Amino acid sequence: NAGVTQTPKFQVLKTGQSMTLQCAQDMNHEYMSWYRQDPGMGLRLIHYSVGAGITDQGEVPNGYNVSRSTTEDFPLRLLSAAPSQTSVYFCATRWGASFEQFFGPGTRLTVL
Amino acid sequence: AQSVTQPDIHITVSEGASLELRCNYSYGATPYLFWYVQSPGQGLQLLLKYFSGDTLVQGIKGFEAEFKRSQSSFNLRKPSVHWSDAAEYFCAVGALVQGAQKLVFGQGTRLTINP
């Protein structure tokens, strides 16, 4: 089992460009989420999904879109990248009512 | 509101020395508490968790943590650190936020090991 996978590992964008960060899991977990990690700020929740077709905003959703068409995939879209979105992005999953989350390896994004 | 504070941004210890990383939480109900470790360039790996029962929990890699309700703390300890323990450590509390289960993370503590 691959667990939680993220692509790409690294990405450099110019301001205003768009891109999609991919997240896939093979653990059949209903819950998936996206976090961003910035120095001194820990991990902050961007968006999450409790199942296919259901998404909701976290604490820092502005500038990001998500959709969940399948249980396995939860892509994160940046429609018009800004330097403030330079960060490391983590996808995470959990099963059922558990709080414990399983994290992907991360995507390091730089916006110039 | 729920929050997690890790008072130490950066700690340096010598290899073989003991380690304690501090974590304080704020949450009105019974907390679900976690410690995650992030090695350089890697994702987060669960070290240990506390849900209920024995307040001293054992984790992987020789780590343990003690839940103290009276102090709202969940400090992480290791009796003798190894160079491979150099990493960033995150404490987190599982909380119900507007009816949804979420993990709230502390700011992280970066651990450096001196040879």
PDB file of C-alpha atoms in Angstrom:
ATOM      1  CA  ASN A   1       0.000   0.000   0.000  1.00  0.00           C
ATOM      2  CA  ALA A   2       1.304   3.418  -0.947  1.00  0.00           C
ATOM      3  CA  GLY A   3      -0.683   5.217   1.782  1.00  0.00           C
ATOM      4  CA  VAL A   4      -0.990   8.926   0.980  1.00  0.00           C
ATOM      5  CA  THR A   5       0.854  10.182  -2.091  1.00  0.00           C
ATOM      6  CA  GLN A   6       1.345  13.751  -3.266  1.00  0.00           C
ATOM      7  CA  THR A   7       2.584  15.150  -6.544  1.00  0.00           C
ATOM      8  CA  PRO A   8       4.620  17.070  -7.393  1.00  0.00           C
ATOM      9  CA  LYS A   9       7.258  17.154  -4.607  1.00  0.00           C
ATOM     10  CA  PHE A  10       8.476  20.587  -5.667  1.00  0.00           C
ATOM     11  CA  GLN A  11       6.978  23.340  -7.788  1.00  0.00           C
ATOM     12  CA  VAL A  12       7.930  26.894  -8.717  1.00  0.00           C
ATOM     13  CA  LEU A  13       5.236  29.210 -10.048  1.00  0.00           C
ATOM     14  CA  LYS A  14       5.075  32.786 -11.168  1.00  0.00           C
ATOM     15  CA  THR A  15       2.522  35.131  -9.637  1.00  0.00           C
ATOM     16  CA  GLY A  16      -0.820  34.691 -11.345  1.00  0.00           C
ATOM     17  CA  GLN A  17      -0.215  31.170 -12.633  1.00  0.00           C
ATOM     18  CA  SER A  18      -2.562  28.350 -11.750  1.00  0.00           C
ATOM     19  CA  MET A  19      -1.809  24.795 -10.755  1.00  0.00           C
ATOM     20  CA  THR A  20      -3.228  21.743  -9.064  1.00  0.00           C
ATOM     21  CA  LEU A  21      -1.572  19.833  -6.244  1.00  0.00           C
ATOM     22  CA  GLN A  22      -2.501  16.194  -6.367  1.00  0.00           C
ATOM     23  CA  CYS A  23      -3.282  13.958  -3.411  1.00  0.00           C
ATOM     24  CA  ALA A  24      -4.239  10.301  -3.617  1.00  0.00           C
ATOM     25  CA  GLN A  25      -4.791   7.622  -0.969  1.00  0.00           C
ATOM     26  CA  ASP A  26      -5.343   3.886  -1.101  1.00  0.00           C
ATOM     27  CA  MET A  27      -6.497   3.403   2.502  1.00  0.00           C
ATOM     28  CA  ASN A  28     -10.202   3.864   1.745  1.00  0.00           C
ATOM     29  CA  HIS A  29     -10.402   6.713   4.238  1.00  0.00           C
ATOM     30  CA  GLU A  30     -13.442   8.921   3.945  1.00  0.00           C
ATOM     31  CA  TYR A  31     -11.843  12.024   5.437  1.00  0.00           C
ATOM     32  CA  MET A  32      -9.154  13.938   3.542  1.00  0.00           C
ATOM     33  CA  SER A  33      -7.665  17.333   4.216  1.00  0.00           C
ATOM     34  CA  TRP A  34      -5.102  19.859   3.054  1.00  0.00           C
ATOM     35  CA  TYR A  35      -2.757  21.777   5.349  1.00  0.00           C
ATOM     36  CA  ARG A  36      -0.122  24.375   4.737  1.00  0.00           C
ATOM     37  CA  GLN A  37       2.999  24.562   6.865  1.00  0.00           C
ATOM     38  CA  ASP A  38       4.772  27.858   7.406  1.00  0.00           C
ATOM     39  CA  PRO A  39       7.711  28.533   9.751  1.00  0.00           C
ATOM     40  CA  GLY A  40       6.602  29.259  13.295  1.00  0.00           C
ATOM     41  CA  MET A  41       2.935  28.654  12.487  1.00  0.00           C
ATOM     42  CA  GLY A  42       2.610  24.892  12.609  1.00  0.00           C
ATOM     43  CA  LEU A  43       0.085  23.351  10.233  1.00  0.00           C
ATOM     44  CA  ARG A  44      -3.038  25.213   9.283  1.00  0.00           C
ATOM     45  CA  LEU A  45      -6.084  23.590   7.734  1.00  0.00           C
ATOM     46  CA  ILE A  46      -7.016  24.838   4.263  1.00  0.00           C
ATOM     47  CA  HIS A  47      -9.909  22.610   3.163  1.00  0.00           C
ATOM     48  CA  TYR A  48     -11.219  19.218   4.103  1.00  0.00           C
ATOM     49  CA  SER A  49     -13.649  16.602   2.842  1.00  0.00           C
ATOM     50  CA  VAL A  50     -15.666  14.027   4.791  1.00  0.00           C
ATOM     51  CA  GLY A  51     -16.467  12.000   1.700  1.00  0.00           C
ATOM     52  CA  ALA A  52     -16.911  12.069  -2.056  1.00  0.00           C
ATOM     53  CA  GLY A  53     -18.902  15.114  -3.114  1.00  0.00           C
ATOM     54  CA  ILE A  54     -18.557  16.875   0.262  1.00  0.00           C
ATOM     55  CA  THR A  55     -15.990  19.578   0.986  1.00  0.00           C
ATOM     56  CA  ASP A  56     -15.693  22.373   3.520  1.00  0.00           C
ATOM     57  CA  GLN A  57     -13.378  25.221   4.407  1.00  0.00           C
ATOM     58  CA  GLY A  58     -10.710  25.151   7.067  1.00  0.00           C
ATOM     59  CA  GLU A  59      -9.085  28.145   8.732  1.00  0.00           C
ATOM     60  CA  VAL A  60      -7.141  29.474   5.703  1.00  0.00           C
ATOM     61  CA  PRO A  61      -9.228  28.672   2.580  1.00  0.00           C
ATOM     62  CA  ASN A  62      -8.802  31.900   0.602  1.00  0.00           C
ATOM     63  CA  GLY A  63      -7.058  31.439  -2.746  1.00  0.00           C
ATOM     64  CA  TYR A  64      -7.633  27.686  -2.838  1.00  0.00           C
ATOM     65  CA  ASN A  65     -10.312  25.454  -4.334  1.00  0.00           C
ATOM     66  CA  VAL A  66     -10.969  21.764  -3.828  1.00  0.00           C
ATOM     67  CA  SER A  67     -13.276  19.087  -5.125  1.00  0.00           C
ATOM     68  CA  ARG A  68     -13.780  15.435  -4.216  1.00  0.00           C
ATOM     69  CA  SER A  69     -15.194  13.305  -6.992  1.00  0.00           C
ATOM     70  CA  THR A  70     -13.768  10.002  -5.710  1.00  0.00           C
ATOM     71  CA  THR A  71     -12.803   8.566  -2.336  1.00  0.00           C
ATOM     72  CA  GLU A  72      -9.187   8.237  -3.462  1.00  0.00           C
ATOM     73  CA  ASP A  73      -8.374  11.713  -4.787  1.00  0.00           C
ATOM     74  CA  PHE A  74      -8.513  15.191  -3.294  1.00  0.00           C
ATOM     75  CA  PRO A  75      -6.800  17.804  -5.508  1.00  0.00           C
ATOM     76  CA  LEU A  76      -6.019  21.315  -4.310  1.00  0.00           C
ATOM     77  CA  ARG A  77      -6.223  24.092  -6.903  1.00  0.00           C
ATOM     78  CA  LEU A  78      -4.533  27.457  -6.873  1.00  0.00           C
ATOM     79  CA  LEU A  79      -6.363  29.582  -9.417  1.00  0.00           C
ATOM     80  CA  SER A  80      -4.025  32.596  -9.361  1.00  0.00           C
ATOM     81  CA  ALA A  81      -0.906  31.989  -7.324  1.00  0.00           C
ATOM     82  CA  ALA A  82       0.424  34.681  -5.013  1.00  0.00           C
ATOM     83  CA  PRO A  83       3.771  34.912  -3.173  1.00  0.00           C
ATOM     84  CA  SER A  84       1.855  34.509   0.112  1.00  0.00           C
ATOM     85  CA  GLN A  85       1.044  30.960  -0.994  1.00  0.00           C
ATOM     86  CA  THR A  86       4.704  29.955  -0.879  1.00  0.00           C
ATOM     87  CA  SER A  87       4.595  27.112   1.612  1.00  0.00           C
ATOM     88  CA  VAL A  88       4.802  23.384   2.131  1.00  0.00           C
ATOM     89  CA  TYR A  89       1.480  21.668   1.526  1.00  0.00           C
ATOM     90  CA  PHE A  90       0.448  18.437   3.187  1.00  0.00           C
ATOM     91  CA  CYS A  91      -2.448  16.177   2.415  1.00  0.00           C
ATOM     92  CA  ALA A  92      -3.787  14.003   5.226  1.00  0.00           C
ATOM     93  CA  THR A  93      -6.439  11.340   5.674  1.00  0.00           C
ATOM     94  CA  ARG A  94      -8.210   9.675   8.552  1.00  0.00           C
ATOM     95  CA  TRP A  95     -10.775   6.946   8.977  1.00  0.00           C
ATOM     96  CA  GLY A  96     -14.184   7.168  10.547  1.00  0.00           C
ATOM     97  CA  ALA A  97     -14.445   9.040  13.822  1.00  0.00           C
ATOM     98  CA  SER A  98     -10.754   8.838  14.663  1.00  0.00           C
ATOM     99  CA  PHE A  99      -8.823  12.068  15.151  1.00  0.00           C
ATOM    100  CA  GLU A 100      -5.556  10.431  14.089  1.00  0.00           C
ATOM    101  CA  GLN A 101      -4.440  11.578  10.658  1.00  0.00           C
ATOM    102  CA  PHE A 102      -2.010  10.065   8.160  1.00  0.00           C
ATOM    103  CA  PHE A 103       0.101  12.504   6.197  1.00  0.00           C
ATOM    104  CA  GLY A 104       1.555  12.529   2.718  1.00  0.00           C
ATOM    105  CA  PRO A 105       5.181  13.530   2.062  1.00  0.00           C
ATOM    106  CA  GLY A 106       4.315  17.106   1.131  1.00  0.00           C
ATOM    107  CA  THR A 107       4.668  19.486  -1.807  1.00  0.00           C
ATOM    108  CA  ARG A 108       7.045  22.427  -1.500  1.00  0.00           C
ATOM    109  CA  LEU A 109       5.629  25.331  -3.504  1.00  0.00           C
ATOM    110  CA  THR A 110       7.432  28.579  -4.294  1.00  0.00           C
ATOM    111  CA  VAL A 111       5.589  31.470  -5.902  1.00  0.00           C
ATOM    112  CA  LEU A 112       7.822  34.154  -7.379  1.00  0.00           C
TER     113      LEU A 112
ATOM    114  CA  ALA B   1     -11.201  28.274  21.577  1.00  0.00           C
ATOM    115  CA  GLN B   2      -8.959  25.271  21.270  1.00  0.00           C
ATOM    116  CA  SER B   3      -5.256  25.912  20.891  1.00  0.00           C
ATOM    117  CA  VAL B   4      -1.881  24.269  21.368  1.00  0.00           C
ATOM    118  CA  THR B   5       1.247  26.036  22.557  1.00  0.00           C
ATOM    119  CA  GLN B   6       4.756  24.706  22.215  1.00  0.00           C
ATOM    120  CA  PRO B   7       6.814  27.246  24.160  1.00  0.00           C
ATOM    121  CA  ASP B   8      10.190  26.215  22.746  1.00  0.00           C
ATOM    122  CA  ILE B   9      10.781  27.044  19.093  1.00  0.00           C
ATOM    123  CA  HIS B  10      14.238  25.480  19.010  1.00  0.00           C
ATOM    124  CA  ILE B  11      16.020  23.138  21.420  1.00  0.00           C
ATOM    125  CA  THR B  12      19.575  21.837  21.228  1.00  0.00           C
ATOM    126  CA  VAL B  13      20.710  18.815  23.220  1.00  0.00           C
ATOM    127  CA  SER B  14      23.768  16.624  23.162  1.00  0.00           C
ATOM    128  CA  GLU B  15      23.588  13.089  21.887  1.00  0.00           C
ATOM    129  CA  GLY B  16      22.867  10.753  24.786  1.00  0.00           C
ATOM    130  CA  ALA B  17      21.241  13.460  26.891  1.00  0.00           C
ATOM    131  CA  SER B  18      17.636  13.360  28.007  1.00  0.00           C
ATOM    132  CA  LEU B  19      14.958  15.356  26.244  1.00  0.00           C
ATOM    133  CA  GLU B  20      11.678  16.981  27.208  1.00  0.00           C
ATOM    134  CA  LEU B  21       9.560  18.937  24.744  1.00  0.00           C
ATOM    135  CA  ARG B  22       6.742  20.961  26.222  1.00  0.00           C
ATOM    136  CA  CYS B  23       3.172  21.138  25.004  1.00  0.00           C
ATOM    137  CA  ASN B  24       0.235  22.967  26.568  1.00  0.00           C
ATOM    138  CA  TYR B  25      -3.272  22.807  25.203  1.00  0.00           C
ATOM    139  CA  SER B  26      -6.510  24.647  25.649  1.00  0.00           C
ATOM    140  CA  TYR B  27      -9.683  22.645  25.107  1.00  0.00           C
ATOM    141  CA  GLY B  28     -12.852  22.493  27.121  1.00  0.00           C
ATOM    142  CA  ALA B  29     -13.591  18.801  26.760  1.00  0.00           C
ATOM    143  CA  THR B  30     -11.554  15.622  27.166  1.00  0.00           C
ATOM    144  CA  PRO B  31      -8.643  16.063  24.787  1.00  0.00           C
ATOM    145  CA  TYR B  32      -7.307  13.683  22.206  1.00  0.00           C
ATOM    146  CA  LEU B  33      -3.592  14.463  22.091  1.00  0.00           C
ATOM    147  CA  PHE B  34      -0.897  13.632  19.589  1.00  0.00           C
ATOM    148  CA  TRP B  35       2.793  14.086  18.965  1.00  0.00           C
ATOM    149  CA  TYR B  36       4.049  14.010  15.376  1.00  0.00           C
ATOM    150  CA  VAL B  37       7.637  14.132  14.136  1.00  0.00           C
ATOM    151  CA  GLN B  38       8.794  15.603  10.845  1.00  0.00           C
ATOM    152  CA  SER B  39      12.261  14.693   9.654  1.00  0.00           C
ATOM    153  CA  PRO B  40      13.891  17.094   7.186  1.00  0.00           C
ATOM    154  CA  GLY B  41      12.123  17.018   3.847  1.00  0.00           C
ATOM    155  CA  GLN B  42       9.621  14.424   5.023  1.00  0.00           C
ATOM    156  CA  GLY B  43       5.972  14.287   5.970  1.00  0.00           C
ATOM    157  CA  LEU B  44       4.634  13.955   9.485  1.00  0.00           C
ATOM    158  CA  GLN B  45       4.840  10.651  11.307  1.00  0.00           C
ATOM    159  CA  LEU B  46       2.810   9.836  14.398  1.00  0.00           C
ATOM    160  CA  LEU B  47       4.987   9.286  17.474  1.00  0.00           C
ATOM    161  CA  LEU B  48       2.265   8.622  20.026  1.00  0.00           C
ATOM    162  CA  LYS B  49      -1.273   9.500  21.008  1.00  0.00           C
ATOM    163  CA  TYR B  50      -3.426   9.801  24.108  1.00  0.00           C
ATOM    164  CA  PHE B  51      -7.144   9.179  24.120  1.00  0.00           C
ATOM    165  CA  SER B  52      -7.909   7.946  27.636  1.00  0.00           C
ATOM    166  CA  GLY B  53      -6.652   5.635  30.364  1.00  0.00           C
ATOM    167  CA  ASP B  54      -3.047   5.549  31.513  1.00  0.00           C
ATOM    168  CA  THR B  55      -1.690   9.081  31.456  1.00  0.00           C
ATOM    169  CA  LEU B  56       1.810   7.915  30.509  1.00  0.00           C
ATOM    170  CA  VAL B  57       1.830   6.748  26.925  1.00  0.00           C
ATOM    171  CA  GLN B  58       4.601   5.025  25.052  1.00  0.00           C
ATOM    172  CA  GLY B  59       5.357   5.685  21.445  1.00  0.00           C
ATOM    173  CA  ILE B  60       7.746   4.697  18.728  1.00  0.00           C
ATOM    174  CA  LYS B  61      11.494   5.340  18.715  1.00  0.00           C
ATOM    175  CA  GLY B  62      11.687   5.256  22.521  1.00  0.00           C
ATOM    176  CA  PHE B  63       9.526   8.332  23.101  1.00  0.00           C
ATOM    177  CA  GLU B  64       6.917   8.723  25.815  1.00  0.00           C
ATOM    178  CA  ALA B  65       4.540  11.470  26.853  1.00  0.00           C
ATOM    179  CA  GLU B  66       2.616  12.228  30.010  1.00  0.00           C
ATOM    180  CA  PHE B  67      -0.837  13.755  30.081  1.00  0.00           C
ATOM    181  CA  LYS B  68      -1.406  16.073  33.044  1.00  0.00           C
ATOM    182  CA  ARG B  69      -4.949  17.359  33.092  1.00  0.00           C
ATOM    183  CA  SER B  70      -4.312  19.759  35.983  1.00  0.00           C
ATOM    184  CA  GLN B  71      -1.562  21.473  33.997  1.00  0.00           C
ATOM    185  CA  SER B  72      -3.170  21.094  30.551  1.00  0.00           C
ATOM    186  CA  SER B  73       0.088  19.612  29.378  1.00  0.00           C
ATOM    187  CA  PHE B  74       1.258  16.714  27.253  1.00  0.00           C
ATOM    188  CA  ASN B  75       5.055  16.822  27.361  1.00  0.00           C
ATOM    189  CA  LEU B  76       7.178  14.538  25.224  1.00  0.00           C
ATOM    190  CA  ARG B  77      10.230  12.825  26.728  1.00  0.00           C
ATOM    191  CA  LYS B  78      13.077  10.588  25.741  1.00  0.00           C
ATOM    192  CA  PRO B  79      15.739   9.383  28.185  1.00  0.00           C
ATOM    193  CA  SER B  80      18.636   9.386  25.699  1.00  0.00           C
ATOM    194  CA  VAL B  81      18.514  11.079  22.309  1.00  0.00           C
ATOM    195  CA  HIS B  82      20.204   9.841  19.162  1.00  0.00           C
ATOM    196  CA  TRP B  83      21.486  11.956  16.279  1.00  0.00           C
ATOM    197  CA  SER B  84      18.627  10.592  14.165  1.00  0.00           C
ATOM    198  CA  ASP B  85      16.128  12.311  16.485  1.00  0.00           C
ATOM    199  CA  ALA B  86      16.998  15.678  14.963  1.00  0.00           C
ATOM    200  CA  ALA B  87      13.693  16.814  13.477  1.00  0.00           C
ATOM    201  CA  GLU B  88      10.730  19.076  14.069  1.00  0.00           C
ATOM    202  CA  TYR B  89       8.146  17.942  16.586  1.00  0.00           C
ATOM    203  CA  PHE B  90       4.500  18.938  16.572  1.00  0.00           C
ATOM    204  CA  CYS B  91       1.964  18.570  19.339  1.00  0.00           C
ATOM    205  CA  ALA B  92      -1.703  18.489  18.319  1.00  0.00           C
ATOM    206  CA  VAL B  93      -5.111  18.279  19.956  1.00  0.00           C
ATOM    207  CA  GLY B  94      -8.141  16.672  18.353  1.00  0.00           C
ATOM    208  CA  ALA B  95     -11.073  18.985  18.763  1.00  0.00           C
ATOM    209  CA  LEU B  96     -14.649  19.406  17.665  1.00  0.00           C
ATOM    210  CA  VAL B  97     -14.758  22.694  15.793  1.00  0.00           C
ATOM    211  CA  GLN B  98     -18.222  23.795  14.669  1.00  0.00           C
ATOM    212  CA  GLY B  99     -19.337  20.182  14.756  1.00  0.00           C
ATOM    213  CA  ALA B 100     -16.405  18.873  12.724  1.00  0.00           C
ATOM    214  CA  GLN B 101     -13.477  16.837  14.043  1.00  0.00           C
ATOM    215  CA  LYS B 102     -10.178  18.618  13.451  1.00  0.00           C
ATOM    216  CA  LEU B 103      -6.561  18.492  14.513  1.00  0.00           C
ATOM    217  CA  VAL B 104      -5.196  21.728  15.912  1.00  0.00           C
ATOM    218  CA  PHE B 105      -1.410  21.920  15.806  1.00  0.00           C
ATOM    219  CA  GLY B 106       1.151  23.762  17.844  1.00  0.00           C
ATOM    220  CA  GLN B 107       3.838  25.856  16.222  1.00  0.00           C
ATOM    221  CA  GLY B 108       6.415  23.091  16.368  1.00  0.00           C
ATOM    222  CA  THR B 109       9.748  22.632  18.160  1.00  0.00           C
ATOM    223  CA  ARG B 110      12.892  22.103  16.142  1.00  0.00           C
ATOM    224  CA  LEU B 111      15.334  19.728  17.795  1.00  0.00           C
ATOM    225  CA  THR B 112      19.043  19.887  17.049  1.00  0.00           C
ATOM    226  CA  ILE B 113      21.414  17.211  18.332  1.00  0.00           C
ATOM    227  CA  ASN B 114      25.031  18.038  19.134  1.00  0.00           C
ATOM    228  CA  PRO B 115      27.464  15.163  18.600  1.00  0.00           C
TER     229      PRO B 115
END
